[in-house]
Coordinates of C-alpha atoms in Angstrom, one line a residue:
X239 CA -36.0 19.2 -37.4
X240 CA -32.5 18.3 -36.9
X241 CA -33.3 16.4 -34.0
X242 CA -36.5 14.1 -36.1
X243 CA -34.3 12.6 -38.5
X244 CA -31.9 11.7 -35.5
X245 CA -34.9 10.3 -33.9
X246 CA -35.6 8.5 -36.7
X247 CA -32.5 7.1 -37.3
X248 CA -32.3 5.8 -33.9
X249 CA -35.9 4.3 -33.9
X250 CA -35.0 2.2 -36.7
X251 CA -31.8 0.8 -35.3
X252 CA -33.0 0.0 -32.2
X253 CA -36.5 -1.6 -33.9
X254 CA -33.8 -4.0 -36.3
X255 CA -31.8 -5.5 -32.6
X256 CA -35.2 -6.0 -31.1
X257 CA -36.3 -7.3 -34.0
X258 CA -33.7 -9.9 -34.0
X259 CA -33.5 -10.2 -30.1
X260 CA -37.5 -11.8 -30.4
X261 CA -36.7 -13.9 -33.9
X262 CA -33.8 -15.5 -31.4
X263 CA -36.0 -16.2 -29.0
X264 CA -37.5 -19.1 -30.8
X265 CA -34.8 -20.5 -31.8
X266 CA -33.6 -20.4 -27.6
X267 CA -35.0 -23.6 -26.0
X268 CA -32.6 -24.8 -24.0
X269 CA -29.4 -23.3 -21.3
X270 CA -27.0 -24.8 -24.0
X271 CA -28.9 -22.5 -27.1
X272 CA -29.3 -19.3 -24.5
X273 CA -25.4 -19.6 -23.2
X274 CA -23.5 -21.1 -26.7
X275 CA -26.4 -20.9 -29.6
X276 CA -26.1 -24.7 -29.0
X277 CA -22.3 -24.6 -30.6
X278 CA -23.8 -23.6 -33.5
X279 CA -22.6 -20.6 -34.6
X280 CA -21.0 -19.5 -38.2
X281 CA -17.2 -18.5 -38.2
X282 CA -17.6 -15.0 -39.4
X283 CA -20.2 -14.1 -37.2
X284 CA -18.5 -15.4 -34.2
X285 CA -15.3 -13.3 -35.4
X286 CA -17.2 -9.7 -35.7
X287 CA -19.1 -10.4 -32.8
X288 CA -16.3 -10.9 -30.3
X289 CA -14.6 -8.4 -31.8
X290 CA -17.5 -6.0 -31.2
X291 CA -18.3 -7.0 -28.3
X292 CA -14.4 -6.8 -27.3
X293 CA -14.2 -3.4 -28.0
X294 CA -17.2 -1.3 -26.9
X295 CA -18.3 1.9 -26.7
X296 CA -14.4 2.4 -25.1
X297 CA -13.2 2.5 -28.8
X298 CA -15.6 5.4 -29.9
X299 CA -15.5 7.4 -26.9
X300 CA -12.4 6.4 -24.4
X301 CA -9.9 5.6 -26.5
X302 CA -10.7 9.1 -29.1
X303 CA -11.1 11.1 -25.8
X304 CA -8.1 10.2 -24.5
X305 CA -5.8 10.8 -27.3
X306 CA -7.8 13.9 -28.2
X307 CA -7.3 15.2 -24.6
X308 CA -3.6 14.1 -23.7
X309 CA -2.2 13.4 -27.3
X310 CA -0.5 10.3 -29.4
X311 CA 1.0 8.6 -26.7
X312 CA -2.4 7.2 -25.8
X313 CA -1.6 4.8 -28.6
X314 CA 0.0 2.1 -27.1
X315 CA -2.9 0.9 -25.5
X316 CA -4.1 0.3 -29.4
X317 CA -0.9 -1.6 -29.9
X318 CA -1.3 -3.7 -26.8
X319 CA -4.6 -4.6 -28.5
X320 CA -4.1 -5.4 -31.5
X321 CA -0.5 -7.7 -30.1
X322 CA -3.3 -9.5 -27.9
X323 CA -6.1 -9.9 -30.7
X324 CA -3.7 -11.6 -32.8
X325 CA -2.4 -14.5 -30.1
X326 CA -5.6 -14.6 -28.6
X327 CA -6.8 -15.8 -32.0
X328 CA -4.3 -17.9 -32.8
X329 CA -3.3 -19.6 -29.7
X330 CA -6.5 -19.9 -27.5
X331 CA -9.3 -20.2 -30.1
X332 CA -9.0 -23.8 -31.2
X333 CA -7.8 -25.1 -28.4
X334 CA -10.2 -23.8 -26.1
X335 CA -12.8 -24.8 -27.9
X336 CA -11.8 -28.6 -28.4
X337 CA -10.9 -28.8 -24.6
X338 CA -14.5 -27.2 -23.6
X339 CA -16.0 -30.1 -25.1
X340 CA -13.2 -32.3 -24.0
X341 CA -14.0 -31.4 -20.3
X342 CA -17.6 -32.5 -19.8
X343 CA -18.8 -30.0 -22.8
X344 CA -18.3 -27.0 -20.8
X345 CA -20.8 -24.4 -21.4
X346 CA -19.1 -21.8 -19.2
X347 CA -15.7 -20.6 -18.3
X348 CA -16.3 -21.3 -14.8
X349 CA -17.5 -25.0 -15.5
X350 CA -14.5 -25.5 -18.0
X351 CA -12.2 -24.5 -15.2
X352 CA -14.0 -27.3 -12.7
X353 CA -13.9 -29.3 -15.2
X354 CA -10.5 -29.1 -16.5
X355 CA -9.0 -29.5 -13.4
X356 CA -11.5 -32.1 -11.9
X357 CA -12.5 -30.0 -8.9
X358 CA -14.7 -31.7 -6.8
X359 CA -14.7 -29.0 -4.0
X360 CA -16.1 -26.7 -7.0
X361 CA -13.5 -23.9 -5.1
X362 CA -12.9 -22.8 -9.1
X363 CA -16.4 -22.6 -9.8
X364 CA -17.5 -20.4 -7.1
X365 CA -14.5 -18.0 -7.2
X366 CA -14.6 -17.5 -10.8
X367 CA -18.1 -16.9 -11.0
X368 CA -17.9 -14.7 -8.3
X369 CA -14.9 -12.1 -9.8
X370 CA -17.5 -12.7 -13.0
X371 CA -19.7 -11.2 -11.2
X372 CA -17.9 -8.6 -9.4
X373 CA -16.0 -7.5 -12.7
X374 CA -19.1 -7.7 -14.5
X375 CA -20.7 -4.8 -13.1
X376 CA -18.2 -2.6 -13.5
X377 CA -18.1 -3.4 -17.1
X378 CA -21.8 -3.3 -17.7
X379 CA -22.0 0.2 -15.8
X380 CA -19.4 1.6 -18.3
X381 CA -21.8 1.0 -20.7
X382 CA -24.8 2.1 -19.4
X383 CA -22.9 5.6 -18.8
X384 CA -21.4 5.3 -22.0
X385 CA -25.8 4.8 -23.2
X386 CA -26.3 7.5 -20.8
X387 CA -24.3 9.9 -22.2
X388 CA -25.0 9.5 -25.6
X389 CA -28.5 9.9 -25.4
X390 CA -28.5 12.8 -23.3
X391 CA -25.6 14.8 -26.0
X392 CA -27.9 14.0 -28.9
X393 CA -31.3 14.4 -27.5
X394 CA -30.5 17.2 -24.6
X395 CA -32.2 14.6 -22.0
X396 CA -31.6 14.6 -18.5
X397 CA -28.3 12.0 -17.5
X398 CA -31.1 9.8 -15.1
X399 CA -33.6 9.3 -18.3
X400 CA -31.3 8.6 -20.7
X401 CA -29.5 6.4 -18.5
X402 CA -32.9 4.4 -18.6
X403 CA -34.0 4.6 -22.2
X404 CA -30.1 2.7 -23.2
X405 CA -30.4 0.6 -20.1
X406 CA -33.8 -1.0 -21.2
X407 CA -33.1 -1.4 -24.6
X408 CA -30.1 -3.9 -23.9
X409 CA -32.3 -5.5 -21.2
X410 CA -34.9 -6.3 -23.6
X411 CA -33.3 -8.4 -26.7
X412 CA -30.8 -9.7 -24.2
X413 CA -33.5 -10.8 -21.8
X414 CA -35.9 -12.8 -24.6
X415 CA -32.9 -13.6 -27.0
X416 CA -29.8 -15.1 -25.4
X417 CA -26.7 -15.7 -26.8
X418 CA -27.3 -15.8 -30.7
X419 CA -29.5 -12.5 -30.5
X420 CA -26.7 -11.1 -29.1
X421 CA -24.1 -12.9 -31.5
X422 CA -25.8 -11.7 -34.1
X423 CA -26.7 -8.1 -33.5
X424 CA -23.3 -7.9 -32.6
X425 CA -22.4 -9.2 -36.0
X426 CA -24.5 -6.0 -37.5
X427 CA -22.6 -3.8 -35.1
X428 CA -19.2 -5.0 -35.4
X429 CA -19.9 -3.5 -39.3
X430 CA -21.3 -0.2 -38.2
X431 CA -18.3 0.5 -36.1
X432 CA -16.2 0.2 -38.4
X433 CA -18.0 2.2 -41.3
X434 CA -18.4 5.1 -38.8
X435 CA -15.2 5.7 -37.9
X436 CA -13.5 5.0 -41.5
X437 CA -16.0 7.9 -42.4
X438 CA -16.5 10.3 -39.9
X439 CA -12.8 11.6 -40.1
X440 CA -12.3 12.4 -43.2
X441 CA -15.8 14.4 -43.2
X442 CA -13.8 16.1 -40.7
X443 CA -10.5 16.9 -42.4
X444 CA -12.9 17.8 -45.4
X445 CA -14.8 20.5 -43.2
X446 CA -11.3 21.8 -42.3
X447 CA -10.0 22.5 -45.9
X448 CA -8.0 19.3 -45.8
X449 CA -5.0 17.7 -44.4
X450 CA -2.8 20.8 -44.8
X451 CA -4.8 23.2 -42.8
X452 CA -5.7 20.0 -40.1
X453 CA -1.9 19.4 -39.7
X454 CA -1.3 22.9 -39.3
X455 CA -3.7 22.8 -36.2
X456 CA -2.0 20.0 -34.5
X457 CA 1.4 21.6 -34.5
X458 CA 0.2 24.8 -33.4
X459 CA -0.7 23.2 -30.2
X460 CA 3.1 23.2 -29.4
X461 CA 2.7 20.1 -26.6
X462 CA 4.0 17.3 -28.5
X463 CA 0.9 16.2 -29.6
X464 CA 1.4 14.3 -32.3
X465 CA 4.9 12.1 -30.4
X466 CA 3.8 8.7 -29.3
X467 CA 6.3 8.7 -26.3
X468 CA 5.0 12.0 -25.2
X469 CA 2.0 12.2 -22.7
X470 CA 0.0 15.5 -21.9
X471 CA 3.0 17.5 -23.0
X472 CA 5.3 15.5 -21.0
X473 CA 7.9 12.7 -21.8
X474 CA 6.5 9.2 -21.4
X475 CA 8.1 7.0 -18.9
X476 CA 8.7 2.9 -19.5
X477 CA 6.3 2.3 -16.5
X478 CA 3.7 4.4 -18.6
X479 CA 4.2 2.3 -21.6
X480 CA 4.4 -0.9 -20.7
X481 CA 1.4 -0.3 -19.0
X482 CA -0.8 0.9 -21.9
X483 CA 0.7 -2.6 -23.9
X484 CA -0.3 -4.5 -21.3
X485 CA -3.9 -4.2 -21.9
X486 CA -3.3 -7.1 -24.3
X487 CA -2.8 -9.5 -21.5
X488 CA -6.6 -9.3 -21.3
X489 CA -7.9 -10.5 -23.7
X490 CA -6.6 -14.5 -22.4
X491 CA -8.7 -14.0 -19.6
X492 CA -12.1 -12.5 -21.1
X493 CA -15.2 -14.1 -20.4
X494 CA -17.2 -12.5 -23.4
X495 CA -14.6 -13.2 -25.8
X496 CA -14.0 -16.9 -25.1
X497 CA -17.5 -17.9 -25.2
X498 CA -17.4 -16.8 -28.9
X499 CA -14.4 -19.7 -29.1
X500 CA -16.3 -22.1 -27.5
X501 CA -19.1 -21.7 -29.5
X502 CA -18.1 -22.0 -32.6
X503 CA -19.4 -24.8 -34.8
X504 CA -16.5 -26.8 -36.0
X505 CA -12.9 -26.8 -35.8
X506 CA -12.9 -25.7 -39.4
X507 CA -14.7 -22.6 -38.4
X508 CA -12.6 -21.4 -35.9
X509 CA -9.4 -21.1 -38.4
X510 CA -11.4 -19.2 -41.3
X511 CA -12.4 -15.7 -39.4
X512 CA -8.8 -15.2 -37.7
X513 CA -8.0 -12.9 -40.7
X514 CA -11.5 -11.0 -40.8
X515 CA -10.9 -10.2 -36.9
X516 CA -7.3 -9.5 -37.2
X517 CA -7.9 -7.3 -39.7
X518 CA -11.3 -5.7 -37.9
X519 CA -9.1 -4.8 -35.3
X520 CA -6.4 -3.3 -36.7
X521 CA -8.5 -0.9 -38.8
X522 CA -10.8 0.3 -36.1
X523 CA -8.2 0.7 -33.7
X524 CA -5.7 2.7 -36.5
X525 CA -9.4 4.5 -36.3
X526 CA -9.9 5.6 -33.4
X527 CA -6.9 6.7 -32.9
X528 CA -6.9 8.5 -36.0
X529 CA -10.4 10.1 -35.0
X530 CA -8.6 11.6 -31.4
X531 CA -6.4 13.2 -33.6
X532 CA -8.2 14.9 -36.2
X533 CA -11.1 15.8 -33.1
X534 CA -8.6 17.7 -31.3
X535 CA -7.6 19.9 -34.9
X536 CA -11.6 20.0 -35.2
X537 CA -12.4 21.5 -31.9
X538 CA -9.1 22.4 -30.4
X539 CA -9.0 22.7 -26.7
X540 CA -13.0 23.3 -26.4
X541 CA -14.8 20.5 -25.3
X542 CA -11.7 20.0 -22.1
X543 CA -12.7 23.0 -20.5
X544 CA -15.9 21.4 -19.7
X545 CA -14.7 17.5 -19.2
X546 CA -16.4 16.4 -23.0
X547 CA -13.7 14.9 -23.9
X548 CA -15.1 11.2 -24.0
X549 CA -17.9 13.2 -26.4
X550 CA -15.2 14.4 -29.3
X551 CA -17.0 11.0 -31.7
X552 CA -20.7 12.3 -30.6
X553 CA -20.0 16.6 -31.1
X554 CA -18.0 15.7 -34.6
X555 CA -21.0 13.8 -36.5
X556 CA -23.2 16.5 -34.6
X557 CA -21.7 19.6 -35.9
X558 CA -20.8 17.8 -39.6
X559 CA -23.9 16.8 -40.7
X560 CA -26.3 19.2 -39.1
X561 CA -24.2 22.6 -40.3
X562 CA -21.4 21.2 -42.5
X563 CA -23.6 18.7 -44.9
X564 CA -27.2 19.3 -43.6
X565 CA -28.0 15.0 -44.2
X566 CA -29.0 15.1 -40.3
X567 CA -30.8 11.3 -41.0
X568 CA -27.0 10.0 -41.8
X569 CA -25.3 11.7 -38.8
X570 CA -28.1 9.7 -36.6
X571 CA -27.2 6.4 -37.8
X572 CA -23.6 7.2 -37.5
X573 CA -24.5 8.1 -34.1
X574 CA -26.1 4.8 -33.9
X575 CA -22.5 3.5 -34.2
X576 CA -21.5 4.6 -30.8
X577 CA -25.0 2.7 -29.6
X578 CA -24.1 -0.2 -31.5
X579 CA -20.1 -0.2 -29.4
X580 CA -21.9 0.4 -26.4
X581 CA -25.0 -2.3 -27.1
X582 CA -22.4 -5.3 -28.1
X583 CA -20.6 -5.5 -25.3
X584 CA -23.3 -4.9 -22.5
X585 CA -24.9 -7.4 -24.3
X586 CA -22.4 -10.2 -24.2
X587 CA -21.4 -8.9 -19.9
X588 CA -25.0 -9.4 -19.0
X589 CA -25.5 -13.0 -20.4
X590 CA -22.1 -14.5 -19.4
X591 CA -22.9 -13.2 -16.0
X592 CA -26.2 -14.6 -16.5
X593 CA -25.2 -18.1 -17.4
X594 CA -22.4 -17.9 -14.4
X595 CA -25.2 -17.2 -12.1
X596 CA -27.0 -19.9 -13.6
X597 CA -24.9 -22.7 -14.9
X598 CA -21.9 -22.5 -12.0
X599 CA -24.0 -21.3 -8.9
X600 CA -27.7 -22.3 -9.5
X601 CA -27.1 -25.8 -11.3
X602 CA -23.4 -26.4 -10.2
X603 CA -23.3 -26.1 -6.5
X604 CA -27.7 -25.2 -5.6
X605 CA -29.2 -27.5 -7.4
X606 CA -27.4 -30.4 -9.8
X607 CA -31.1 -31.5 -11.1
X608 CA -31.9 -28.2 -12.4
X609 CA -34.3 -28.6 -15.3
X610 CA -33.3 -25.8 -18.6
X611 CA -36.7 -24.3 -17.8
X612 CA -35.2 -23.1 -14.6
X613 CA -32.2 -22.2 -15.7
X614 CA -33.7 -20.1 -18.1
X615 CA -36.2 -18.4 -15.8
X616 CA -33.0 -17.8 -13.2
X617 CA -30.7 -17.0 -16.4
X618 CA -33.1 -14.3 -17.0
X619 CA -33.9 -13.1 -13.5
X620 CA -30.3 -12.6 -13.3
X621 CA -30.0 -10.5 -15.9
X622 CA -32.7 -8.4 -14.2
X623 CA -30.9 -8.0 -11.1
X624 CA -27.6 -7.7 -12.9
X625 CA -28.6 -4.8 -14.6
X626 CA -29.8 -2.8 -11.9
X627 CA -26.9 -2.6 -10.0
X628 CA -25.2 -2.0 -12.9
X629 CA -27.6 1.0 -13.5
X630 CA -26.7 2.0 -9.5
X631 CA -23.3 2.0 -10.1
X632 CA -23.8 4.1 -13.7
X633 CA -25.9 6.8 -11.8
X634 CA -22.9 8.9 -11.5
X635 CA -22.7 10.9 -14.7
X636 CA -19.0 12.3 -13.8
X637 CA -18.0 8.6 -14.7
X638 CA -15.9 7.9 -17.2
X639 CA -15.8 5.2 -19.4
X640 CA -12.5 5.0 -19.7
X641 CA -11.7 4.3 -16.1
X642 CA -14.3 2.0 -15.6
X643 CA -13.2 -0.2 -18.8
X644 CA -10.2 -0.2 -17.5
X645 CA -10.1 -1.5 -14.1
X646 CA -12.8 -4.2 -15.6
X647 CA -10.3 -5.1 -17.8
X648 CA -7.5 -5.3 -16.4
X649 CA -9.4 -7.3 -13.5
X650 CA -10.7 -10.2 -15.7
X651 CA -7.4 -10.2 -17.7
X652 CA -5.5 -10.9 -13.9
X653 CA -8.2 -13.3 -12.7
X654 CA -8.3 -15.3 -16.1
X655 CA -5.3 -14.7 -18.2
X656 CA -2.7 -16.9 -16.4
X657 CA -5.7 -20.1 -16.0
X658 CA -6.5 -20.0 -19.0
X659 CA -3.1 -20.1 -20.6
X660 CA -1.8 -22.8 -18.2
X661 CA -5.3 -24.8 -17.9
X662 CA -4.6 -25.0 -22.2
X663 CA -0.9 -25.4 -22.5
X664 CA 1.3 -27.4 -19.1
X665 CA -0.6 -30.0 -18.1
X666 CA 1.6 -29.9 -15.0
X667 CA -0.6 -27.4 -13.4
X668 CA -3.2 -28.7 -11.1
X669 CA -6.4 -27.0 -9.0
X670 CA -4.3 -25.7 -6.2
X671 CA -2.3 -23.8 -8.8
X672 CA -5.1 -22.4 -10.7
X673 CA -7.4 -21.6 -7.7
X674 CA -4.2 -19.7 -5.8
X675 CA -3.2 -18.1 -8.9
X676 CA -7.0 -17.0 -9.9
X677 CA -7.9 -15.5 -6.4
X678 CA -4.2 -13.6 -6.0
X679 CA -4.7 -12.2 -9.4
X680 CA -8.3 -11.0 -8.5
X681 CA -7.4 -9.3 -5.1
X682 CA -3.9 -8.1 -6.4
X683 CA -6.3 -5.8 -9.1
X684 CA -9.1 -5.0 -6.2
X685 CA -6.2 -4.0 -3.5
X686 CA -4.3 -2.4 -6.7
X687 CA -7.1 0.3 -7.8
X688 CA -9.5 0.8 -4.6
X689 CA -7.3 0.3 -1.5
X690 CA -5.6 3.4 -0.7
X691 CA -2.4 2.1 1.3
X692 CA 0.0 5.3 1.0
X693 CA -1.4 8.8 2.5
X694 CA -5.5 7.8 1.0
X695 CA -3.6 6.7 -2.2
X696 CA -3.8 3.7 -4.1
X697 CA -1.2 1.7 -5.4
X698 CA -2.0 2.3 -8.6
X699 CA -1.8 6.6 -8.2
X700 CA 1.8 5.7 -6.5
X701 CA 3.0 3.7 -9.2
X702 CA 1.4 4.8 -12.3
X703 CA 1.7 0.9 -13.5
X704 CA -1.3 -0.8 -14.3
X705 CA -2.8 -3.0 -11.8
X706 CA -3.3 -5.9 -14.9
X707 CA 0.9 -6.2 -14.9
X708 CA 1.0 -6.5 -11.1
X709 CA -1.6 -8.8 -10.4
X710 CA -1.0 -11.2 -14.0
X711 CA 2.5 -11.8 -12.8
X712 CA 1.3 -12.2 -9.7
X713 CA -1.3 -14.6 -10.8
X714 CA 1.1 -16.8 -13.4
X715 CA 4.1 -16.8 -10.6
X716 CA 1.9 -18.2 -7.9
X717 CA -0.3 -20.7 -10.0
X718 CA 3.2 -22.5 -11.7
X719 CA 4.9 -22.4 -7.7
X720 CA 2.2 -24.1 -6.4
X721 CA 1.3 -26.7 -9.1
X722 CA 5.0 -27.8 -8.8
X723 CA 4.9 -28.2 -4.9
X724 CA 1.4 -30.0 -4.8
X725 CA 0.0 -33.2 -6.1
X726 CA 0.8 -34.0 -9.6
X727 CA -2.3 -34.1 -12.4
X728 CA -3.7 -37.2 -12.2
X729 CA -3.4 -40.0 -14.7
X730 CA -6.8 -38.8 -16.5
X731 CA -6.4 -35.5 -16.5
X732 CA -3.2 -35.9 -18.7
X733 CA -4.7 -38.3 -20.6
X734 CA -7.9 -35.4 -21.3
X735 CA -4.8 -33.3 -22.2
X736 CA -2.7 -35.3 -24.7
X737 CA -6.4 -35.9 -26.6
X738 CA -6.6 -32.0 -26.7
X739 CA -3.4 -31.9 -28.7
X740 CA -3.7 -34.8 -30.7
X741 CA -7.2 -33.9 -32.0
X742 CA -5.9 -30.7 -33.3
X743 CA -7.9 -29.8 -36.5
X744 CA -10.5 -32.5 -36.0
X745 CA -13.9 -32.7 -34.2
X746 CA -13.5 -34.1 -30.1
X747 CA -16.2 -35.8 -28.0
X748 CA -17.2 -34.5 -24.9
X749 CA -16.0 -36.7 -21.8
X750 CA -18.2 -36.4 -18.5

């Protein structure tokens, strides 16, 4: 019966974001509405929805599962966050979105970089949409096991069909709607995280008998648990934490963020949200961390014996509101929180690799004359192919989601970051700069986490540093070096700049 109402639950959710996903669709008639809602959309939607889809299901089940399995000094990744949510909002946002219409009206990252830097051997174009790509998967398939892995906890399914059942819904609304079904079903989400894990704990504390008895737990445990500077029982070392706060150097260079900047109707509506996102951050990150905690009080040491770590969020609203509270209908659209992490940012991967495909490849470099019909028919072929490889990579259910966030993450953040920031603030630095510093930064993250160099170990294993430190400094070093020994910006391209900074709070015209 238990099971029913969690059906239930689940069947309604998913009916609302398909719902929306086909209401989109007719509002979708061009490449400009399916990539950018035709620069149309509302503030506070664009702030919960980047957010959202920022986050993922990494915030309910990888960042919980890993403070819950090696203790507090998981943290600092939350830190790192919230120190990069903050500038990314109040340095790039504005800017970005002015000099995307500046240069040509951009509709893509890829295009804005071409477009920035007047490439005419579209080297930038290519490159970029091809670590899009590449990156892209990776982040999709975290997902997709994230989907997987849900479904088969709270149904009992097998990995393989419950890979398929989370898989095809994201397909579906993504597929028909474009970009302001998935704006706004992240939008919905983005709420839903948050009310989950504001609630869930302190069901759980409740169940316990209360902080007293939880805290009582924790130090029993007799690791260090509960010290931030202590990791799996063992003292943390600066290489350690400076990697975990360097997962805020991502978010300069993240595709499905920034297209919520450019997208964004006015100037005006870019300043309002800062706060609401800010402040959506900072709560459901304080969250999540919170909820590792309190799961590892909840179930001690049980769910590590058998790797379910990543499951702590799914086993808690299981166990509380079937035995504990016995509302089994309210633990399924909690559940449908995790869904909603996972849904709004596999969402947001498989149509900015879509309009790459499309917009950069197709139309940029195949065909210039490309009509929208056909960029819509190849936008959405290409999120066909894009998610079965994505559901290849996924197949494994040993995953985790964790890992696979991360090395996405830190590869866009190494590939992007450093462009982005230069492309937007020195307009000394020229296409040799950027498209040296872009494809270093890229490689530096690939050779960094799969190459095993030393003994069949990777850089990364040697180290214990990040690969986004190495190859962000790696990308920023190379990209000002080279813009300094090769041909100066010319005369227009500072002029496109100086407008940029002068038209600060007002609307800007696009310039082909």
């Amino acid at each position: 019966m238990d099971y029913l109402w969690t059906f239930i639950a689940f069947g309604v959710y998913l009916l609302v974001m398909l719902l929306i996903g086909f209401l989109s669709m007719k509002r979708t008639k061009s490449s400009e509405d399916y990539f950018l809602g035709g620069r149309s959309l509302n503030g506070w939607v664009a702030a919960l929805s980047a957010q959202a889809s920022d986050m993922s299901s990494w915030l309910l089940m990888g960042l919980p599962g890993a403070i819950y399995a090696l203790g507090t000094g998981q943290i600092w990744i939350a830190v790192g966050l919230c120190i990069g949510t903050i500038l990314n909002w109040a340095l790039i946002s504005s800017r970005l979105r002015r000099y995307t219409i500046r240069a040509g009206n951009s509709l893509t990252l890829p295009a804005f970089f071409e477009n920035r830097f007047h490439d005419k051997s579209k080297l930038l174009r290519v490159a970029s949409s091809l670590f899009i790509m590449v990156f892209f998967l990776v982040y999709t398939a975290s997902a997709f096991s994230a989907g997987a892995k849900l479904f088969s906890s709270v149904f009992g399914l097998d990995y393989i069909w419950a890979l398929a059942i989370g898989a095809a819904v994201i397909l579906i609304y993504t597929f028909f709607g474009g970009f302001l079904a998935v704006c706004w079903t992240d939008f919905i989400q983005g709420f839903m995280m948050l009310i989950a894990l504001m609630v869930v704990p302190f069901f759980a504390v409740s169940v316990m008998g209360g902080f007293g008895e939880t805290k009582a737990v924790l130090d029993s445990l007799g690791t260090n648990f509960l010290n931030p500077f202590y990791d799996n029982g063992n003292p943390m070392s600066a290489v350690s934490i400076i990697s975990q706060l360097a997962w805020g150097l991502g978010y300069f260079g993240m595709p499905h963020i920034l297209v919520r900047f450019m997208a964004i109707k006015n100037e005006n509506e870019v300043r309002k949200p800062r706060k609401l996102a800010i402040t959506w951050v900072v709560i459901s990150l304080s969250a999540a961390c919170f909820l590792g905690i309190i799961g590892r009080s909840y179930f001690q040491d049980s769910l590590l014996a058998n790797g379910q770590q990543e499951n702590v969020f799914i086993n808690m609203i299981q166990d509380i509101f079937n035995n504990h509270i016995h509302i089994p209908f309210i633990g399924g659209l909690l559940l449908c929180a995790i869904l909603a992490a996972i849904m709004s940012t596999a969402d947001s991967q498989l149509l900015v690799t879509a309009s790459s495909i499309s917009e950069d490849v197709y139309k940029g470099v195949i065909n210039k004359k490309a009509s929208d019909k056909s960029m819509l028919l190849i936008s959405r072929i290409t999120v066909l192919v894009v998610s079965a490889v994505a559901f290849m990579i996924a197949l494994d259910p040993n995953s985790s989601v964790m890992g696979l966030v991360s090395n996405a993450w830190a590869g866009f953040g190494a590939t992007f970051g450093p462009v982005v920031l230069m492309s937007l603030f020195w307009k000394r630095s020229n296409v040799t700069g950027a498209a040296f510093g872009m494809i270093a930064g890229g490689l530096t993250v690939i050779l960094w986490d799969y190459i095993p160099l030393f003994g069949g170990a990777t850089l990364a294993a040697q180290t214990g540093l990040y690969s986004l430190v190495p190859g962000f400094a790696i990308n920023l070093v190379l990209m000002i070096i080279v813009s300094l020994l090769t041909k100066a910006p010319s005369r227009e391209m500072l002029d496109e700049f100086d407008d940029v900074v002068r038209s600060k709070g007002m609307e800007i015209s696009p310039k082909n």
